[in-house]
Amino acid sequence: MKKYLLLSCCLASHAYANELEQYCKEIPAVNHKAQQLYSQHQYAKARTQYETAVSYLESCKVNFDNIPQKNIDIAYNNVALTYIKQKDYRKALAWLSIVPNAPQTKTNRALIPKLAPLTYPQGEYWRYAGQAMWNTYTVKTHKKQYKIDFEGLRVGLNSLLGGPNMGEYSYTTPIKNQKTTWTNPDDTSCKIQLQFTQDTLTATTQAQSSDCGFGYGVTADGTYQRVL
């Protein structure tokens, strides 16, 4: 029985590698299509293609180590440029923040005008998860309080084909002194404090268990950039 299980595992791994290699071969065609759409000023459609390129590039690098980092840096910047063209500057800045020291990033940041700080907490906040996907917090006003929704992802080696692990929570709360804390109703040892600034949200978990009941590897922790 162990022999058959081992054979099955190896066949599955080989099939996965073959499928992923095919995606790697498609990267030039995806970039070409994106460039065509970009030159036609179809920026939203171009962005979808560029995001696909990001996903393929990251997966091929982590699985085969056959992609130069500079190619991935350019891909992030290509996505940012589509947002810049649509004057969606905060989302552009989020993409540029993935590789802040890349030469292209410095050039493209100069295309973004100075943005007025936002003093209210409601909005959308992003933290990069990988493969063109983002962990997100969405904050909306709700009956003189705020409804806060978290959607988290863990992007792993096989996420391109199998999808990421996911976790989420939602609650309604006042926000006092730019802070609020969520307590997991199913595990009161898990508390997540949110700290707001003009342009960021920082989540800090206090928990006896590491995942707070989210999917494997999913965490809310980190600093999120406001994009709306």
PDB file of N, CA and C in Angstrom, residues 151-228:
ATOM      1  N   GLU A 151     -10.579  40.194   5.289  1.00  0.00           N
ATOM      2  CA  GLU A 151     -10.447  39.021   4.424  1.00  0.00           C
ATOM      3  C   GLU A 151      -8.954  38.752   4.246  1.00  0.00           C
ATOM      4  N   GLY A 152      -8.504  37.611   4.773  1.00  0.00           N
ATOM      5  CA  GLY A 152      -7.084  37.296   4.753  1.00  0.00           C
ATOM      6  C   GLY A 152      -6.769  36.085   3.896  1.00  0.00           C
ATOM      7  N   LEU A 153      -5.538  36.059   3.385  1.00  0.00           N
ATOM      8  CA  LEU A 153      -5.092  34.992   2.504  1.00  0.00           C
ATOM      9  C   LEU A 153      -3.701  34.518   2.921  1.00  0.00           C
ATOM     10  N   ARG A 154      -3.436  33.253   2.680  1.00  0.00           N
ATOM     11  CA  ARG A 154      -2.070  32.746   2.750  1.00  0.00           C
ATOM     12  C   ARG A 154      -1.756  32.112   1.405  1.00  0.00           C
ATOM     13  N   VAL A 155      -0.827  32.713   0.696  1.00  0.00           N
ATOM     14  CA  VAL A 155      -0.442  32.225  -0.623  1.00  0.00           C
ATOM     15  C   VAL A 155       0.758  31.304  -0.470  1.00  0.00           C
ATOM     16  N   GLY A 156       0.600  30.058  -0.882  1.00  0.00           N
ATOM     17  CA  GLY A 156       1.665  29.074  -0.747  1.00  0.00           C
ATOM     18  C   GLY A 156       2.226  28.630  -2.083  1.00  0.00           C
ATOM     19  N   LEU A 157       3.060  27.585  -2.055  1.00  0.00           N
ATOM     20  CA  LEU A 157       3.714  27.098  -3.264  1.00  0.00           C
ATOM     21  C   LEU A 157       2.722  26.676  -4.340  1.00  0.00           C
ATOM     22  N   ASN A 158       1.606  26.081  -3.923  1.00  0.00           N
ATOM     23  CA  ASN A 158       0.660  25.524  -4.880  1.00  0.00           C
ATOM     24  C   ASN A 158      -0.565  26.398  -5.106  1.00  0.00           C
ATOM     25  N   SER A 159      -0.512  27.654  -4.656  1.00  0.00           N
ATOM     26  CA  SER A 159      -1.709  28.494  -4.697  1.00  0.00           C
ATOM     27  C   SER A 159      -2.155  28.841  -6.111  1.00  0.00           C
ATOM     28  N   LEU A 160      -1.226  28.866  -7.067  1.00  0.00           N
ATOM     29  CA  LEU A 160      -1.626  29.187  -8.435  1.00  0.00           C
ATOM     30  C   LEU A 160      -2.633  28.177  -8.966  1.00  0.00           C
ATOM     31  N   LEU A 161      -2.452  26.918  -8.608  1.00  0.00           N
ATOM     32  CA  LEU A 161      -3.353  25.872  -9.090  1.00  0.00           C
ATOM     33  C   LEU A 161      -4.433  25.523  -8.072  1.00  0.00           C
ATOM     34  N   GLY A 162      -4.089  25.576  -6.788  1.00  0.00           N
ATOM     35  CA  GLY A 162      -5.041  25.142  -5.770  1.00  0.00           C
ATOM     36  C   GLY A 162      -5.732  26.246  -5.013  1.00  0.00           C
ATOM     37  N   GLY A 163      -5.291  27.490  -5.217  1.00  0.00           N
ATOM     38  CA  GLY A 163      -5.885  28.613  -4.501  1.00  0.00           C
ATOM     39  C   GLY A 163      -5.246  28.821  -3.138  1.00  0.00           C
ATOM     40  N   PRO A 164      -5.426  30.003  -2.551  1.00  0.00           N
ATOM     41  CA  PRO A 164      -4.838  30.306  -1.243  1.00  0.00           C
ATOM     42  C   PRO A 164      -5.699  29.794  -0.097  1.00  0.00           C
ATOM     43  N   ASN A 165      -5.099  29.693   1.096  1.00  0.00           N
ATOM     44  CA  ASN A 165      -5.886  29.492   2.312  1.00  0.00           C
ATOM     45  C   ASN A 165      -6.536  30.823   2.674  1.00  0.00           C
ATOM     46  N   MET A 166      -7.713  30.769   3.272  1.00  0.00           N
ATOM     47  CA  MET A 166      -8.475  31.988   3.522  1.00  0.00           C
ATOM     48  C   MET A 166      -8.974  32.053   4.963  1.00  0.00           C
ATOM     49  N   GLY A 167      -9.171  33.263   5.443  1.00  0.00           N
ATOM     50  CA  GLY A 167      -9.760  33.498   6.752  1.00  0.00           C
ATOM     51  C   GLY A 167     -10.425  34.855   6.774  1.00  0.00           C
ATOM     52  N   GLU A 168     -11.414  35.028   7.624  1.00  0.00           N
ATOM     53  CA  GLU A 168     -12.126  36.297   7.653  1.00  0.00           C
ATOM     54  C   GLU A 168     -12.797  36.499   9.002  1.00  0.00           C
ATOM     55  N   TYR A 169     -13.106  37.747   9.296  1.00  0.00           N
ATOM     56  CA  TYR A 169     -13.969  38.067  10.431  1.00  0.00           C
ATOM     57  C   TYR A 169     -14.620  39.417  10.174  1.00  0.00           C
ATOM     58  N   SER A 170     -15.683  39.681  10.923  1.00  0.00           N
ATOM     59  CA  SER A 170     -16.434  40.912  10.726  1.00  0.00           C
ATOM     60  C   SER A 170     -17.051  41.313  12.055  1.00  0.00           C
ATOM     61  N   TYR A 171     -17.071  42.624  12.318  1.00  0.00           N
ATOM     62  CA  TYR A 171     -17.739  43.091  13.533  1.00  0.00           C
ATOM     63  C   TYR A 171     -18.076  44.568  13.406  1.00  0.00           C
ATOM     64  N   THR A 172     -18.975  45.014  14.258  1.00  0.00           N
ATOM     65  CA  THR A 172     -19.377  46.419  14.316  1.00  0.00           C
ATOM     66  C   THR A 172     -18.896  46.995  15.635  1.00  0.00           C
ATOM     67  N   THR A 173     -18.298  48.183  15.577  1.00  0.00           N
ATOM     68  CA  THR A 173     -17.620  48.709  16.756  1.00  0.00           C
ATOM     69  C   THR A 173     -17.494  50.222  16.686  1.00  0.00           C
ATOM     70  N   PRO A 174     -17.405  50.894  17.821  1.00  0.00           N
ATOM     71  CA  PRO A 174     -16.919  52.278  17.799  1.00  0.00           C
ATOM     72  C   PRO A 174     -15.404  52.273  17.597  1.00  0.00           C
ATOM     73  N   ILE A 175     -14.868  53.373  17.133  1.00  0.00           N
ATOM     74  CA  ILE A 175     -13.426  53.550  17.034  1.00  0.00           C
ATOM     75  C   ILE A 175     -13.055  54.746  17.892  1.00  0.00           C
ATOM     76  N   LYS A 176     -12.305  54.505  18.962  1.00  0.00           N
ATOM     77  CA  LYS A 176     -11.935  55.564  19.901  1.00  0.00           C
ATOM     78  C   LYS A 176     -10.426  55.733  19.909  1.00  0.00           C
ATOM     79  N   ASN A 177     -10.007  56.984  19.829  1.00  0.00           N
ATOM     80  CA  ASN A 177      -8.566  57.295  19.795  1.00  0.00           C
ATOM     81  C   ASN A 177      -7.855  56.525  18.682  1.00  0.00           C
ATOM     82  N   GLN A 178      -8.579  56.373  17.573  1.00  0.00           N
ATOM     83  CA  GLN A 178      -8.036  55.699  16.383  1.00  0.00           C
ATOM     84  C   GLN A 178      -7.740  54.218  16.630  1.00  0.00           C
ATOM     85  N   LYS A 179      -8.411  53.614  17.630  1.00  0.00           N
ATOM     86  CA  LYS A 179      -8.172  52.208  17.937  1.00  0.00           C
ATOM     87  C   LYS A 179      -9.486  51.461  18.125  1.00  0.00           C
ATOM     88  N   THR A 180      -9.436  50.177  17.830  1.00  0.00           N
ATOM     89  CA  THR A 180     -10.532  49.277  18.152  1.00  0.00           C
ATOM     90  C   THR A 180      -9.960  47.871  18.282  1.00  0.00           C
ATOM     91  N   THR A 181     -10.633  47.012  19.046  1.00  0.00           N
ATOM     92  CA  THR A 181     -10.157  45.640  19.245  1.00  0.00           C
ATOM     93  C   THR A 181     -11.290  44.659  18.999  1.00  0.00           C
ATOM     94  N   TRP A 182     -10.996  43.650  18.191  1.00  0.00           N
ATOM     95  CA  TRP A 182     -11.935  42.555  17.955  1.00  0.00           C
ATOM     96  C   TRP A 182     -11.569  41.369  18.822  1.00  0.00           C
ATOM     97  N   THR A 183     -12.573  40.778  19.491  1.00  0.00           N
ATOM     98  CA  THR A 183     -12.385  39.553  20.259  1.00  0.00           C
ATOM     99  C   THR A 183     -13.138  38.433  19.556  1.00  0.00           C
ATOM    100  N   ASN A 184     -12.434  37.374  19.235  1.00  0.00           N
ATOM    101  CA  ASN A 184     -13.049  36.243  18.549  1.00  0.00           C
ATOM    102  C   ASN A 184     -14.122  35.619  19.450  1.00  0.00           C
ATOM    103  N   PRO A 185     -15.385  35.616  19.024  1.00  0.00           N
ATOM    104  CA  PRO A 185     -16.443  35.071  19.891  1.00  0.00           C
ATOM    105  C   PRO A 185     -16.304  33.572  20.132  1.00  0.00           C
ATOM    106  N   ASP A 186     -15.584  32.878  19.244  1.00  0.00           N
ATOM    107  CA  ASP A 186     -15.393  31.435  19.401  1.00  0.00           C
ATOM    108  C   ASP A 186     -14.124  31.084  20.160  1.00  0.00           C
ATOM    109  N   ASP A 187     -13.268  32.085  20.375  1.00  0.00           N
ATOM    110  CA  ASP A 187     -12.018  31.868  21.106  1.00  0.00           C
ATOM    111  C   ASP A 187     -11.606  33.211  21.701  1.00  0.00           C
ATOM    112  N   THR A 188     -12.074  33.484  22.914  1.00  0.00           N
ATOM    113  CA  THR A 188     -11.862  34.807  23.503  1.00  0.00           C
ATOM    114  C   THR A 188     -10.393  35.085  23.837  1.00  0.00           C
ATOM    115  N   SER A 189      -9.529  34.076  23.707  1.00  0.00           N
ATOM    116  CA  SER A 189      -8.103  34.325  23.897  1.00  0.00           C
ATOM    117  C   SER A 189      -7.495  35.035  22.693  1.00  0.00           C
ATOM    118  N   CYS A 190      -8.246  35.066  21.599  1.00  0.00           N
ATOM    119  CA  CYS A 190      -7.769  35.730  20.391  1.00  0.00           C
ATOM    120  C   CYS A 190      -8.348  37.136  20.309  1.00  0.00           C
ATOM    121  N   LYS A 191      -7.482  38.138  20.349  1.00  0.00           N
ATOM    122  CA  LYS A 191      -7.884  39.535  20.213  1.00  0.00           C
ATOM    123  C   LYS A 191      -7.007  40.186  19.149  1.00  0.00           C
ATOM    124  N   ILE A 192      -7.621  40.991  18.290  1.00  0.00           N
ATOM    125  CA  ILE A 192      -6.874  41.692  17.253  1.00  0.00           C
ATOM    126  C   ILE A 192      -7.139  43.183  17.398  1.00  0.00           C
ATOM    127  N   GLN A 193      -6.091  43.927  17.702  1.00  0.00           N
ATOM    128  CA  GLN A 193      -6.213  45.373  17.849  1.00  0.00           C
ATOM    129  C   GLN A 193      -5.896  46.058  16.524  1.00  0.00           C
ATOM    130  N   LEU A 194      -6.720  47.036  16.165  1.00  0.00           N
ATOM    131  CA  LEU A 194      -6.494  47.841  14.978  1.00  0.00           C
ATOM    132  C   LEU A 194      -6.119  49.259  15.388  1.00  0.00           C
ATOM    133  N   GLN A 195      -5.065  49.762  14.800  1.00  0.00           N
ATOM    134  CA  GLN A 195      -4.605  51.133  15.030  1.00  0.00           C
ATOM    135  C   GLN A 195      -4.625  51.872  13.696  1.00  0.00           C
ATOM    136  N   PHE A 196      -5.413  52.955  13.644  1.00  0.00           N
ATOM    137  CA  PHE A 196      -5.541  53.728  12.413  1.00  0.00           C
ATOM    138  C   PHE A 196      -4.635  54.952  12.447  1.00  0.00           C
ATOM    139  N   THR A 197      -4.064  55.267  11.277  1.00  0.00           N
ATOM    140  CA  THR A 197      -3.425  56.563  11.072  1.00  0.00           C
ATOM    141  C   THR A 197      -4.110  57.190   9.859  1.00  0.00           C
ATOM    142  N   GLN A 198      -3.573  58.283   9.348  1.00  0.00           N
ATOM    143  CA  GLN A 198      -4.204  58.939   8.205  1.00  0.00           C
ATOM    144  C   GLN A 198      -4.220  58.038   6.968  1.00  0.00           C
ATOM    145  N   ASP A 199      -3.182  57.240   6.779  1.00  0.00           N
ATOM    146  CA  ASP A 199      -3.075  56.464   5.542  1.00  0.00           C
ATOM    147  C   ASP A 199      -2.831  54.980   5.756  1.00  0.00           C
ATOM    148  N   THR A 200      -2.841  54.512   7.009  1.00  0.00           N
ATOM    149  CA  THR A 200      -2.568  53.103   7.255  1.00  0.00           C
ATOM    150  C   THR A 200      -3.476  52.557   8.351  1.00  0.00           C
ATOM    151  N   LEU A 201      -3.514  51.242   8.401  1.00  0.00           N
ATOM    152  CA  LEU A 201      -4.151  50.495   9.485  1.00  0.00           C
ATOM    153  C   LEU A 201      -3.156  49.420   9.897  1.00  0.00           C
ATOM    154  N   THR A 202      -2.879  49.309  11.175  1.00  0.00           N
ATOM    155  CA  THR A 202      -1.966  48.280  11.661  1.00  0.00           C
ATOM    156  C   THR A 202      -2.734  47.314  12.547  1.00  0.00           C
ATOM    157  N   ALA A 203      -2.658  46.034  12.211  1.00  0.00           N
ATOM    158  CA  ALA A 203      -3.339  44.987  12.973  1.00  0.00           C
ATOM    159  C   ALA A 203      -2.325  44.215  13.796  1.00  0.00           C
ATOM    160  N   THR A 204      -2.648  44.018  15.075  1.00  0.00           N
ATOM    161  CA  THR A 204      -1.760  43.286  15.989  1.00  0.00           C
ATOM    162  C   THR A 204      -2.575  42.248  16.736  1.00  0.00           C
ATOM    163  N   THR A 205      -2.169  40.995  16.625  1.00  0.00           N
ATOM    164  CA  THR A 205      -2.911  39.894  17.233  1.00  0.00           C
ATOM    165  C   THR A 205      -2.330  39.524  18.582  1.00  0.00           C
ATOM    166  N   GLN A 206      -3.211  39.343  19.542  1.00  0.00           N
ATOM    167  CA  GLN A 206      -2.849  38.765  20.832  1.00  0.00           C
ATOM    168  C   GLN A 206      -3.660  37.481  20.954  1.00  0.00           C
ATOM    169  N   ALA A 207      -2.969  36.332  20.897  1.00  0.00           N
ATOM    170  CA  ALA A 207      -3.700  35.063  20.884  1.00  0.00           C
ATOM    171  C   ALA A 207      -2.840  33.955  21.453  1.00  0.00           C
ATOM    172  N   GLN A 208      -3.491  33.007  22.127  1.00  0.00           N
ATOM    173  CA  GLN A 208      -2.782  31.823  22.598  1.00  0.00           C
ATOM    174  C   GLN A 208      -2.531  30.864  21.440  1.00  0.00           C
ATOM    175  N   SER A 209      -3.468  30.824  20.492  1.00  0.00           N
ATOM    176  CA  SER A 209      -3.262  30.025  19.283  1.00  0.00           C
ATOM    177  C   SER A 209      -2.824  30.966  18.165  1.00  0.00           C
ATOM    178  N   SER A 210      -1.998  30.479  17.260  1.00  0.00           N
ATOM    179  CA  SER A 210      -1.354  31.360  16.287  1.00  0.00           C
ATOM    180  C   SER A 210      -2.269  31.813  15.171  1.00  0.00           C
ATOM    181  N   ASP A 211      -3.312  31.033  14.848  1.00  0.00           N
ATOM    182  CA  ASP A 211      -4.084  31.363  13.653  1.00  0.00           C
ATOM    183  C   ASP A 211      -5.428  32.024  13.949  1.00  0.00           C
ATOM    184  N   CYS A 212      -5.809  32.153  15.205  1.00  0.00           N
ATOM    185  CA  CYS A 212      -7.080  32.797  15.569  1.00  0.00           C
ATOM    186  C   CYS A 212      -8.282  32.128  14.915  1.00  0.00           C
ATOM    187  N   GLY A 213      -8.127  30.865  14.516  1.00  0.00           N
ATOM    188  CA  GLY A 213      -9.232  30.164  13.884  1.00  0.00           C
ATOM    189  C   GLY A 213      -9.332  30.404  12.394  1.00  0.00           C
ATOM    190  N   PHE A 214      -8.397  31.158  11.809  1.00  0.00           N
ATOM    191  CA  PHE A 214      -8.391  31.358  10.366  1.00  0.00           C
ATOM    192  C   PHE A 214      -7.824  30.106   9.698  1.00  0.00           C
ATOM    193  N   GLY A 215      -7.772  30.140   8.369  1.00  0.00           N
ATOM    194  CA  GLY A 215      -7.150  29.047   7.636  1.00  0.00           C
ATOM    195  C   GLY A 215      -5.669  28.950   7.949  1.00  0.00           C
ATOM    196  N   TYR A 216      -5.080  27.797   7.654  1.00  0.00           N
ATOM    197  CA  TYR A 216      -3.675  27.556   7.978  1.00  0.00           C
ATOM    198  C   TYR A 216      -2.789  28.660   7.386  1.00  0.00           C
ATOM    199  N   GLY A 217      -1.975  29.267   8.255  1.00  0.00           N
ATOM    200  CA  GLY A 217      -1.025  30.277   7.801  1.00  0.00           C
ATOM    201  C   GLY A 217      -1.604  31.665   7.601  1.00  0.00           C
ATOM    202  N   VAL A 218      -2.908  31.823   7.748  1.00  0.00           N
ATOM    203  CA  VAL A 218      -3.531  33.138   7.543  1.00  0.00           C
ATOM    204  C   VAL A 218      -3.375  33.967   8.811  1.00  0.00           C
ATOM    205  N   THR A 219      -2.922  35.192   8.663  1.00  0.00           N
ATOM    206  CA  THR A 219      -2.802  36.095   9.794  1.00  0.00           C
ATOM    207  C   THR A 219      -3.296  37.483   9.398  1.00  0.00           C
ATOM    208  N   ALA A 220      -3.874  38.171  10.361  1.00  0.00           N
ATOM    209  CA  ALA A 220      -4.313  39.543  10.120  1.00  0.00           C
ATOM    210  C   ALA A 220      -3.200  40.549  10.364  1.00  0.00           C
ATOM    211  N   ASP A 221      -2.115  40.109  10.998  1.00  0.00           N
ATOM    212  CA  ASP A 221      -1.075  41.029  11.454  1.00  0.00           C
ATOM    213  C   ASP A 221      -0.387  41.780  10.317  1.00  0.00           C
ATOM    214  N   GLY A 222       0.001  43.006  10.602  1.00  0.00           N
ATOM    215  CA  GLY A 222       0.785  43.774   9.653  1.00  0.00           C
ATOM    216  C   GLY A 222       0.193  45.160   9.442  1.00  0.00           C
ATOM    217  N   THR A 223       0.876  45.934   8.607  1.00  0.00           N
ATOM    218  CA  THR A 223       0.429  47.289   8.277  1.00  0.00           C
ATOM    219  C   THR A 223      -0.208  47.295   6.896  1.00  0.00           C
ATOM    220  N   TYR A 224      -1.389  47.856   6.830  1.00  0.00           N
ATOM    221  CA  TYR A 224      -2.181  47.902   5.606  1.00  0.00           C
ATOM    222  C   TYR A 224      -2.226  49.352   5.098  1.00  0.00           C
ATOM    223  N   GLN A 225      -2.106  49.512   3.778  1.00  0.00           N
ATOM    224  CA  GLN A 225      -2.185  50.825   3.185  1.00  0.00           C
ATOM    225  C   GLN A 225      -3.606  51.160   2.763  1.00  0.00           C
ATOM    226  N   ARG A 226      -4.015  52.374   3.040  1.00  0.00           N
ATOM    227  CA  ARG A 226      -5.334  52.807   2.588  1.00  0.00           C
ATOM    228  C   ARG A 226      -5.313  52.963   1.071  1.00  0.00           C
ATOM    229  N   VAL A 227      -6.310  52.359   0.416  1.00  0.00           N
ATOM    230  CA  VAL A 227      -6.403  52.480  -1.049  1.00  0.00           C
ATOM    231  C   VAL A 227      -7.680  53.185  -1.480  1.00  0.00           C
ATOM    232  N   LEU A 228      -8.604  53.368  -0.538  1.00  0.00           N
ATOM    233  CA  LEU A 228      -9.850  54.108  -0.827  1.00  0.00           C
ATOM    234  C   LEU A 228     -10.185  54.992   0.364  1.00  0.00           C
TER     235      LEU A 228
END
